[in-house]
Amino acid sequence: MKAYIVNEYSEAAKFQQADIAEPTLKPGHVLIQVKATSLNPVDNKMLRADLGINTPTPAVMHMDVSGVVLEVGQGVTKFRKGDKVYGCAGGLMGPDGPIQGALADVMLADADLLAHMPATASFAQAAALPLVTITAWECIYDKANVQEGKHILIHAGTGGVGHMAIQLAKLRGATVSTTVSDDIKAKVATQLGADNIINYKTETVDSYVARLTDGKGFDIVYDTVGDDNIDRSLEAVKVWGEVVAVNPRMQDLKLMHAKSLTLHFVLMLLPLLTGEKRAHHGLLLSEVARFFDQGALKPLIHEVLPFSEVNRAHRILELSDHIGKIVLENR
Ligand SMILES: NC(=O)c1ccc[n+]([C@@H]2O[C@H](COP(=O)([O-])OP(=O)(O)OC[C@H]3O[C@@H](n4cnc5c(N)ncnc54)[C@H](OP(=O)(O)O)[C@@H]3O)[C@@H](O)[C@H]2O)c1
């Protein structure tokens, strides 16, 4: 089958087209005819360096997938041949060894990680959803207590994770404030449902906490940025508030103590890496499909390119020259 492989992980790493053997069906798994995949920052981080979760080279990368079931393995009752499915299902080391990613004609995937695609979604839309939506869901529904009456600050409201977080928080009836870097992103975030916009380039934390919360701080802060932004999140949250984060590089945590805060972390890839709690991802994506078909959730797509433009797609992501998701179709 045709695939796009990586022969080394380095700053100079590039994808190359290659012919490789098709994966073999396993119990509990399905073979998917891959129709589309989307890029996530973790793919770029893994491309540039071995994060310890990379598969040996030559590697078929990319985690998000949408496609059509070709064959169903022993014990799988949820799917049949011909079903349209989507999920975040490979492109990294699993508990039993490498799991091939989605940049190929055929992908072997654990059925627990998959769901039926939303009936009204294109393959491109479905491939844009899994990693970022599962992350946002686990952060603001499973970890933080986002509900009506709560005011959440979502950092990076037009990022892959942030734009799904805005929509999920609004579905629960919360008030949403979000950070962006310019007027175009401000407009996009408002269209996604954000109640208040903060341009983090021009407004200080003190200023927006005073303007939007009477100086008290937000009930919940969702930090999808990491690094020194964590400091801003700890400043912006109210006493006894909650912070949810996805990037591990932490700074000084003194404010956590001073404000009696709760800090949550999510590593969305854990079920893929360990094999545990995979069915949670499949179930969650079934709920996401329902919301999508009701018109309540939609992915923001920056660009859809063919697989053959995978190197260009990764450059766009690296330059942060995008708003929303970059999708690749297997044309
Ligand atoms: N732990 C997990 O399970 C998990 C899961 C998913 C993602 N992640 C990580 O989370 C991060 C975001 O992922 P993504 O898919 O949302 O990436 P993305 O689509 O590339 O979006 C990144 C966003 O961050 C914004 N940004 C950059 N610096 C900022 C700052 N100082 N303050 C506010 N916004 C800022 C960018 O907008 P501007 O350029 O306009 O600032 C952009 O909208 C990545 O590092 C990713 O690896 C972790």
Tab-separated table of C-alpha atoms and ligand atoms in Angstrom:
chain	number	residue	atom	x	y	z
A	1	MET	CA	0.000	0.000	0.000
A	2	LYS	CA	0.986	3.640	-0.365
A	3	ALA	CA	2.178	5.403	2.790
A	4	TYR	CA	4.104	8.515	3.796
A	5	ILE	CA	7.025	7.534	5.991
A	6	VAL	CA	9.672	9.270	8.065
A	7	ASN	CA	13.194	7.803	8.061
A	8	GLU	CA	14.634	9.915	10.908
A	9	TYR	CA	13.402	12.198	13.661
A	10	SER	CA	15.293	15.498	13.435
A	11	GLU	CA	14.919	19.202	12.638
A	12	ALA	CA	15.423	18.240	8.973
A	13	ALA	CA	12.941	15.332	9.002
A	14	LYS	CA	10.701	15.004	5.940
A	15	PHE	CA	7.892	12.676	4.892
A	16	GLN	CA	8.509	10.500	1.818
A	17	GLN	CA	6.075	8.418	-0.199
A	18	ALA	CA	6.782	4.675	0.015
A	19	ASP	CA	5.211	1.287	-0.652
A	20	ILE	CA	4.871	-0.708	2.548
A	21	ALA	CA	3.076	-3.907	3.592
A	22	GLU	CA	-0.570	-3.622	4.656
A	23	PRO	CA	-1.206	-4.223	8.367
A	24	THR	CA	-2.656	-7.586	9.433
A	25	LEU	CA	-6.016	-7.728	11.208
A	26	LYS	CA	-5.960	-8.513	14.952
A	27	PRO	CA	-8.744	-9.461	17.402
A	28	GLY	CA	-10.525	-6.408	18.817
A	29	HIS	CA	-9.310	-4.282	15.900
A	30	VAL	CA	-10.565	-3.125	12.503
A	31	LEU	CA	-8.758	-2.354	9.269
A	32	ILE	CA	-9.638	1.131	8.014
A	33	GLN	CA	-9.348	2.414	4.467
A	34	VAL	CA	-7.932	5.808	5.408
A	35	LYS	CA	-9.747	8.791	3.895
A	36	ALA	CA	-8.315	11.661	5.944
A	37	THR	CA	-6.084	12.608	8.853
A	38	SER	CA	-5.362	15.905	10.610
A	39	LEU	CA	-2.228	17.456	12.073
A	40	ASN	CA	-1.638	18.059	15.753
A	41	PRO	CA	1.301	19.868	17.403
A	42	VAL	CA	2.389	16.557	18.944
A	43	ASP	CA	3.004	15.160	15.416
A	44	ASN	CA	5.393	18.040	14.738
A	45	LYS	CA	7.122	17.636	18.113
A	46	MET	CA	7.603	13.905	17.379
A	47	LEU	CA	8.800	14.604	13.831
A	48	ARG	CA	11.523	16.932	15.120
A	49	ALA	CA	12.671	14.744	18.033
A	50	ASP	CA	12.034	11.365	19.611
A	51	LEU	CA	9.747	12.133	22.554
A	52	GLY	CA	9.983	8.599	23.885
A	53	ILE	CA	6.577	7.776	22.391
A	54	ASN	CA	7.850	7.718	18.764
A	55	THR	CA	7.765	4.446	16.829
A	56	PRO	CA	11.029	3.167	15.304
A	57	THR	CA	11.802	4.485	11.803
A	58	PRO	CA	10.775	4.060	9.064
A	59	ALA	CA	7.625	5.335	10.741
A	60	VAL	CA	4.061	5.984	9.600
A	61	MET	CA	2.919	8.908	11.743
A	62	HIS	CA	-0.340	10.793	12.481
A	63	MET	CA	-2.893	9.952	15.099
A	64	ASP	CA	-6.233	11.315	13.890
A	65	VAL	CA	-8.040	9.257	11.264
A	66	SER	CA	-11.328	9.005	9.416
A	67	GLY	CA	-12.175	6.315	6.919
A	68	VAL	CA	-14.176	3.238	5.988
A	69	VAL	CA	-14.017	-0.142	7.732
A	70	LEU	CA	-12.504	-2.737	5.390
A	71	GLU	CA	-12.410	-5.714	7.758
A	72	VAL	CA	-13.576	-6.405	11.295
A	73	GLY	CA	-11.495	-8.446	13.744
A	74	GLN	CA	-12.651	-11.183	16.096
A	75	GLY	CA	-14.731	-9.893	19.011
A	76	VAL	CA	-15.660	-6.564	17.430
A	77	THR	CA	-19.428	-6.119	17.476
A	78	LYS	CA	-19.691	-2.315	17.200
A	79	PHE	CA	-18.624	-1.992	13.545
A	80	ARG	CA	-19.306	-3.675	10.225
A	81	LYS	CA	-17.510	-3.611	6.889
A	82	GLY	CA	-18.368	-0.360	5.100
A	83	ASP	CA	-19.008	1.705	8.270
A	84	LYS	CA	-17.540	5.209	8.314
A	85	VAL	CA	-15.431	5.590	11.465
A	86	TYR	CA	-13.165	8.138	13.129
A	87	GLY	CA	-10.767	8.273	16.054
A	88	CYS	CA	-7.327	9.047	17.415
A	89	ALA	CA	-5.797	5.641	17.028
A	90	GLY	CA	-2.077	5.296	16.235
A	91	GLY	CA	1.210	6.790	15.137
A	92	LEU	CA	3.009	6.128	18.446
A	93	MET	CA	4.294	3.361	20.718
A	94	GLY	CA	1.517	1.342	22.306
A	95	PRO	CA	1.820	-1.095	25.221
A	96	ASP	CA	2.649	-3.968	22.834
A	97	GLY	CA	4.897	-2.067	20.418
A	98	PRO	CA	4.563	0.389	17.530
A	99	ILE	CA	1.062	1.336	16.342
A	100	GLN	CA	1.086	2.442	12.715
A	101	GLY	CA	-0.341	5.897	12.081
A	102	ALA	CA	-2.865	7.247	9.596
A	103	LEU	CA	-0.610	8.471	6.769
A	104	ALA	CA	-1.231	5.329	4.732
A	105	ASP	CA	-3.916	3.706	2.613
A	106	VAL	CA	-4.838	1.256	5.383
A	107	MET	CA	-4.618	1.567	9.175
A	108	LEU	CA	-5.144	-1.090	11.854
A	109	ALA	CA	-7.017	0.439	14.804
A	110	ASP	CA	-8.310	-0.739	18.179
A	111	ALA	CA	-12.108	-0.668	17.816
A	112	ASP	CA	-12.430	0.739	21.354
A	113	LEU	CA	-10.756	3.980	20.235
A	114	LEU	CA	-13.215	4.503	17.357
A	115	ALA	CA	-16.783	5.661	16.853
A	116	HIS	CA	-19.114	5.925	13.897
A	117	MET	CA	-18.510	9.210	12.114
A	118	PRO	CA	-21.147	11.918	12.487
A	119	ALA	CA	-23.709	11.154	9.745
A	120	THR	CA	-23.481	14.705	8.391
A	121	ALA	CA	-19.678	15.091	8.513
A	122	SER	CA	-17.252	14.884	5.612
A	123	PHE	CA	-14.173	12.702	6.075
A	124	ALA	CA	-12.122	15.911	6.400
A	125	GLN	CA	-14.349	17.277	9.179
A	126	ALA	CA	-14.333	13.937	11.024
A	127	ALA	CA	-10.531	13.706	10.871
A	128	ALA	CA	-10.231	17.206	12.351
A	129	LEU	CA	-12.122	16.259	15.508
A	130	PRO	CA	-10.707	13.374	17.558
A	131	LEU	CA	-7.500	14.424	19.373
A	132	VAL	CA	-8.471	18.020	20.096
A	133	THR	CA	-12.093	17.270	21.006
A	134	ILE	CA	-11.228	14.370	23.312
A	135	THR	CA	-8.616	16.598	24.988
A	136	ALA	CA	-11.031	19.486	25.469
A	137	TRP	CA	-13.764	17.118	26.688
A	138	GLU	CA	-11.519	15.372	29.228
A	139	CYS	CA	-10.253	18.732	30.507
A	140	ILE	CA	-13.434	20.694	30.871
A	141	TYR	CA	-16.051	17.957	31.398
A	142	ASP	CA	-14.142	15.078	33.043
A	143	LYS	CA	-11.717	17.172	35.153
A	144	ALA	CA	-13.065	20.689	35.741
A	145	ASN	CA	-16.577	21.318	36.900
A	146	VAL	CA	-17.742	23.380	33.928
A	147	GLN	CA	-21.444	24.152	34.166
A	148	GLU	CA	-24.012	26.951	34.057
A	149	GLY	CA	-23.083	29.750	36.454
A	150	LYS	CA	-19.327	29.148	36.091
A	151	HIS	CA	-17.040	31.595	34.314
A	152	ILE	CA	-14.204	29.852	32.447
A	153	LEU	CA	-11.178	31.491	30.863
A	154	ILE	CA	-9.995	29.423	27.870
A	155	HIS	CA	-6.520	30.349	26.667
A	156	ALA	CA	-5.955	30.236	22.884
A	157	GLY	CA	-9.615	30.160	21.851
A	158	THR	CA	-8.923	29.634	18.158
A	159	GLY	CA	-6.314	26.882	18.648
A	160	GLY	CA	-7.155	23.264	17.848
A	161	VAL	CA	-7.999	22.435	21.470
A	162	GLY	CA	-9.253	25.911	22.417
A	163	HIS	CA	-11.907	26.172	19.706
A	164	MET	CA	-13.480	22.862	20.745
A	165	ALA	CA	-13.249	23.886	24.425
A	166	ILE	CA	-15.245	27.076	23.761
A	167	GLN	CA	-18.042	25.093	22.111
A	168	LEU	CA	-18.117	22.389	24.820
A	169	ALA	CA	-18.165	24.985	27.623
A	170	LYS	CA	-21.042	26.861	25.943
A	171	LEU	CA	-22.971	23.565	25.586
A	172	ARG	CA	-22.847	23.316	29.409
A	173	GLY	CA	-24.108	26.893	29.757
A	174	ALA	CA	-20.890	28.373	31.195
A	175	THR	CA	-19.745	31.951	30.567
A	176	VAL	CA	-16.644	31.832	28.367
A	177	SER	CA	-13.819	34.334	28.123
A	178	THR	CA	-10.952	33.559	25.798
A	179	THR	CA	-7.528	34.853	24.781
A	180	VAL	CA	-6.533	35.568	21.177
A	181	SER	CA	-3.726	37.530	19.529
A	182	ASP	CA	-5.525	39.651	16.919
A	183	ASP	CA	-8.850	40.974	15.623
A	184	ILE	CA	-9.371	38.185	13.072
A	185	LYS	CA	-9.057	35.551	15.795
A	186	ALA	CA	-11.288	37.673	18.056
A	187	LYS	CA	-14.042	37.496	15.439
A	188	VAL	CA	-13.621	33.742	14.989
A	189	ALA	CA	-13.751	33.158	18.759
A	190	THR	CA	-16.940	35.239	19.027
A	191	GLN	CA	-18.517	33.191	16.225
A	192	LEU	CA	-17.589	30.021	18.137
A	193	GLY	CA	-19.628	31.315	21.090
A	194	ALA	CA	-17.131	33.087	23.360
A	195	ASP	CA	-18.816	35.762	25.499
A	196	ASN	CA	-15.712	37.888	26.144
A	197	ILE	CA	-12.525	38.335	24.140
A	198	ILE	CA	-9.102	39.181	25.539
A	199	ASN	CA	-6.216	40.196	23.301
A	200	TYR	CA	-3.368	38.739	25.362
A	201	LYS	CA	-0.826	40.795	23.407
A	202	THR	CA	-2.288	44.100	24.575
A	203	GLU	CA	-4.131	43.483	27.860
A	204	THR	CA	-2.558	42.454	31.173
A	205	VAL	CA	-3.956	39.746	33.427
A	206	ASP	CA	-4.790	42.332	36.113
A	207	SER	CA	-6.692	44.376	33.574
A	208	TYR	CA	-8.869	41.561	32.201
A	209	VAL	CA	-9.480	40.049	35.643
A	210	ALA	CA	-10.733	43.494	36.756
A	211	ARG	CA	-12.760	44.056	33.567
A	212	LEU	CA	-14.417	40.619	33.382
A	213	THR	CA	-14.605	39.336	36.974
A	214	ASP	CA	-14.666	42.489	39.151
A	215	GLY	CA	-11.136	41.627	40.188
A	216	LYS	CA	-12.176	38.288	41.758
A	217	GLY	CA	-10.719	35.934	39.125
A	218	PHE	CA	-12.218	33.228	36.917
A	219	ASP	CA	-13.841	30.119	38.430
A	220	ILE	CA	-11.882	27.888	36.029
A	221	VAL	CA	-8.908	28.568	33.754
A	222	TYR	CA	-8.154	26.189	30.884
A	223	ASP	CA	-4.519	26.586	29.857
A	224	THR	CA	-3.881	25.063	26.421
A	225	VAL	CA	-0.633	27.024	26.013
A	226	GLY	CA	1.741	25.932	28.798
A	227	ASP	CA	5.254	27.213	29.525
A	228	ASP	CA	5.148	30.629	31.251
A	229	ASN	CA	1.464	31.014	30.407
A	230	ILE	CA	0.795	28.842	33.459
A	231	ASP	CA	1.866	31.831	35.570
A	232	ARG	CA	-0.859	33.921	33.917
A	233	SER	CA	-3.410	31.142	34.495
A	234	LEU	CA	-2.597	30.949	38.207
A	235	GLU	CA	-2.903	34.743	38.461
A	236	ALA	CA	-6.212	34.851	36.583
A	237	VAL	CA	-8.026	32.144	38.560
A	238	LYS	CA	-10.029	33.036	41.683
A	239	VAL	CA	-9.210	31.715	45.157
A	240	TRP	CA	-10.327	28.083	45.506
A	241	GLY	CA	-10.578	27.979	41.725
A	242	GLU	CA	-9.530	25.290	39.244
A	243	VAL	CA	-6.836	25.291	36.570
A	244	VAL	CA	-6.694	22.617	33.860
A	245	ALA	CA	-3.506	22.272	31.832
A	246	VAL	CA	-2.202	20.117	29.001
A	247	ASN	CA	1.446	21.146	28.781
A	248	PRO	CA	3.782	19.890	31.489
A	249	ARG	CA	6.445	22.594	31.800
A	250	MET	CA	5.409	24.185	35.084
A	251	GLN	CA	6.763	27.329	36.669
A	252	ASP	CA	6.518	28.527	40.236
A	253	LEU	CA	3.503	26.957	41.967
A	254	LYS	CA	3.445	29.232	45.047
A	255	LEU	CA	0.155	30.785	43.932
A	256	MET	CA	-1.433	27.320	43.968
A	257	HIS	CA	-0.842	27.253	47.703
A	258	ALA	CA	-1.683	30.923	48.334
A	259	LYS	CA	-5.022	30.612	46.532
A	260	SER	CA	-5.835	27.042	47.651
A	261	LEU	CA	-6.221	26.028	44.008
A	262	THR	CA	-6.943	22.741	42.304
A	263	LEU	CA	-4.721	21.872	39.347
A	264	HIS	CA	-5.708	19.197	36.833
A	265	PHE	CA	-3.570	17.719	34.067
A	266	VAL	CA	-4.705	15.732	31.075
A	267	LEU	CA	-2.558	13.500	28.858
A	268	MET	CA	-5.047	12.579	26.195
A	269	LEU	CA	-2.726	9.967	24.630
A	270	LEU	CA	-2.539	7.836	27.787
A	271	PRO	CA	-5.096	5.216	26.648
A	272	LEU	CA	-3.135	4.737	23.410
A	273	LEU	CA	0.168	4.476	25.265
A	274	THR	CA	-1.006	2.118	28.009
A	275	GLY	CA	-3.997	0.287	26.524
A	276	GLU	CA	-6.146	1.359	29.509
A	277	LYS	CA	-9.506	3.179	29.296
A	278	ARG	CA	-9.575	3.124	25.496
A	279	ALA	CA	-13.329	2.549	25.392
A	280	HIS	CA	-13.782	5.972	27.025
A	281	HIS	CA	-12.430	7.588	23.849
A	282	GLY	CA	-14.784	5.591	21.608
A	283	LEU	CA	-17.813	6.432	23.779
A	284	LEU	CA	-16.854	10.084	23.977
A	285	LEU	CA	-16.507	10.283	20.174
A	286	SER	CA	-20.012	8.786	19.817
A	287	GLU	CA	-21.291	11.711	21.938
A	288	VAL	CA	-19.249	14.147	19.842
A	289	ALA	CA	-20.854	12.709	16.683
A	290	ARG	CA	-24.286	13.307	18.182
A	291	PHE	CA	-23.433	16.941	18.999
A	292	PHE	CA	-21.983	17.424	15.504
A	293	ASP	CA	-25.143	16.088	13.837
A	294	GLN	CA	-27.245	18.436	16.005
A	295	GLY	CA	-25.147	21.353	14.744
A	296	ALA	CA	-23.821	22.000	18.253
A	297	LEU	CA	-20.115	21.297	17.577
A	298	LYS	CA	-18.069	21.970	14.513
A	299	PRO	CA	-14.366	21.889	13.733
A	300	LEU	CA	-12.648	25.003	12.461
A	301	ILE	CA	-10.690	23.911	9.394
A	302	HIS	CA	-7.792	26.041	8.222
A	303	GLU	CA	-6.986	24.088	5.061
A	304	VAL	CA	-7.530	20.684	3.455
A	305	LEU	CA	-4.560	19.384	1.450
A	306	PRO	CA	-3.801	16.035	-0.221
A	307	PHE	CA	-1.482	13.506	1.522
A	308	SER	CA	1.172	14.399	-1.060
A	309	GLU	CA	1.442	17.878	0.547
A	310	VAL	CA	2.157	16.529	4.027
A	311	ASN	CA	5.524	18.335	4.256
A	312	ARG	CA	3.922	21.693	3.387
A	313	ALA	CA	1.137	21.034	5.902
A	314	HIS	CA	3.669	20.475	8.686
A	315	ARG	CA	5.487	23.685	7.771
A	316	ILE	CA	2.219	25.646	8.102
A	317	LEU	CA	1.682	24.139	11.563
A	318	GLU	CA	5.261	24.843	12.607
A	319	LEU	CA	5.032	28.488	11.558
A	320	SER	CA	1.716	28.808	13.482
A	321	ASP	CA	0.345	30.121	10.226
A	322	HIS	CA	-3.075	28.558	10.782
A	323	ILE	CA	-6.388	29.126	12.547
A	324	GLY	CA	-7.976	25.800	13.479
A	325	LYS	CA	-7.089	22.416	12.024
A	326	ILE	CA	-5.003	21.416	9.017
A	327	VAL	CA	-6.424	18.304	7.349
A	328	LEU	CA	-4.879	15.899	4.822
A	329	GLU	CA	-7.067	13.837	2.491
A	330	ASN	CA	-5.983	10.536	0.933
A	331	ARG	CA	-7.049	11.432	-2.625
B	1	LIG	N1	-1.736	16.933	27.109
B	1	LIG	C1	-2.528	16.641	26.107
B	1	LIG	O1	-3.250	15.647	26.147
B	1	LIG	C2	-2.589	17.551	24.901
B	1	LIG	C3	-3.590	17.334	23.953
B	1	LIG	C4	-3.698	18.210	22.868
B	1	LIG	C5	-2.784	19.250	22.722
B	1	LIG	N2	-1.788	19.386	23.632
B	1	LIG	C6	-0.809	20.498	23.492
B	1	LIG	O2	-1.544	21.711	23.641
B	1	LIG	C7	-0.968	22.720	22.818
B	1	LIG	C8	-2.042	23.351	21.937
B	1	LIG	O3	-2.500	22.411	20.985
B	1	LIG	P1	-3.460	22.900	19.797
B	1	LIG	O4	-3.828	21.706	18.999
B	1	LIG	O5	-4.545	23.732	20.357
B	1	LIG	O6	-2.427	23.823	18.973
B	1	LIG	P2	-2.712	24.910	17.825
B	1	LIG	O7	-3.905	24.553	17.031
B	1	LIG	O8	-1.411	25.080	17.130
B	1	LIG	O9	-3.070	26.244	18.613
B	1	LIG	C9	-2.132	26.895	19.433
B	1	LIG	C10	-2.767	28.219	19.835
B	1	LIG	O10	-2.026	28.830	20.882
B	1	LIG	C11	-2.133	30.233	20.724
B	1	LIG	N3	-1.091	30.851	21.560
B	1	LIG	C12	0.251	30.789	21.427
B	1	LIG	N4	0.850	31.434	22.457
B	1	LIG	C13	-0.144	31.915	23.248
B	1	LIG	C14	-0.183	32.665	24.472
B	1	LIG	N5	0.931	33.042	25.079
B	1	LIG	N6	-1.400	32.959	24.999
B	1	LIG	C15	-2.533	32.584	24.411
B	1	LIG	N7	-2.569	31.871	23.247
B	1	LIG	C16	-1.381	31.545	22.679
B	1	LIG	C17	-2.017	30.406	19.218
B	1	LIG	O11	-2.630	31.598	18.780
B	1	LIG	P3	-1.776	32.918	18.486
B	1	LIG	O12	-0.698	32.518	17.513
B	1	LIG	O13	-2.726	33.880	17.940
B	1	LIG	O14	-1.224	33.308	19.796
B	1	LIG	C18	-2.872	29.230	18.728
B	1	LIG	O15	-4.229	29.610	18.616
B	1	LIG	C19	0.162	22.044	22.042
B	1	LIG	O16	1.370	22.263	22.711
B	1	LIG	C20	-0.202	20.570	22.109
B	1	LIG	O17	0.907	19.708	21.951
B	1	LIG	C21	-1.668	18.572	24.734
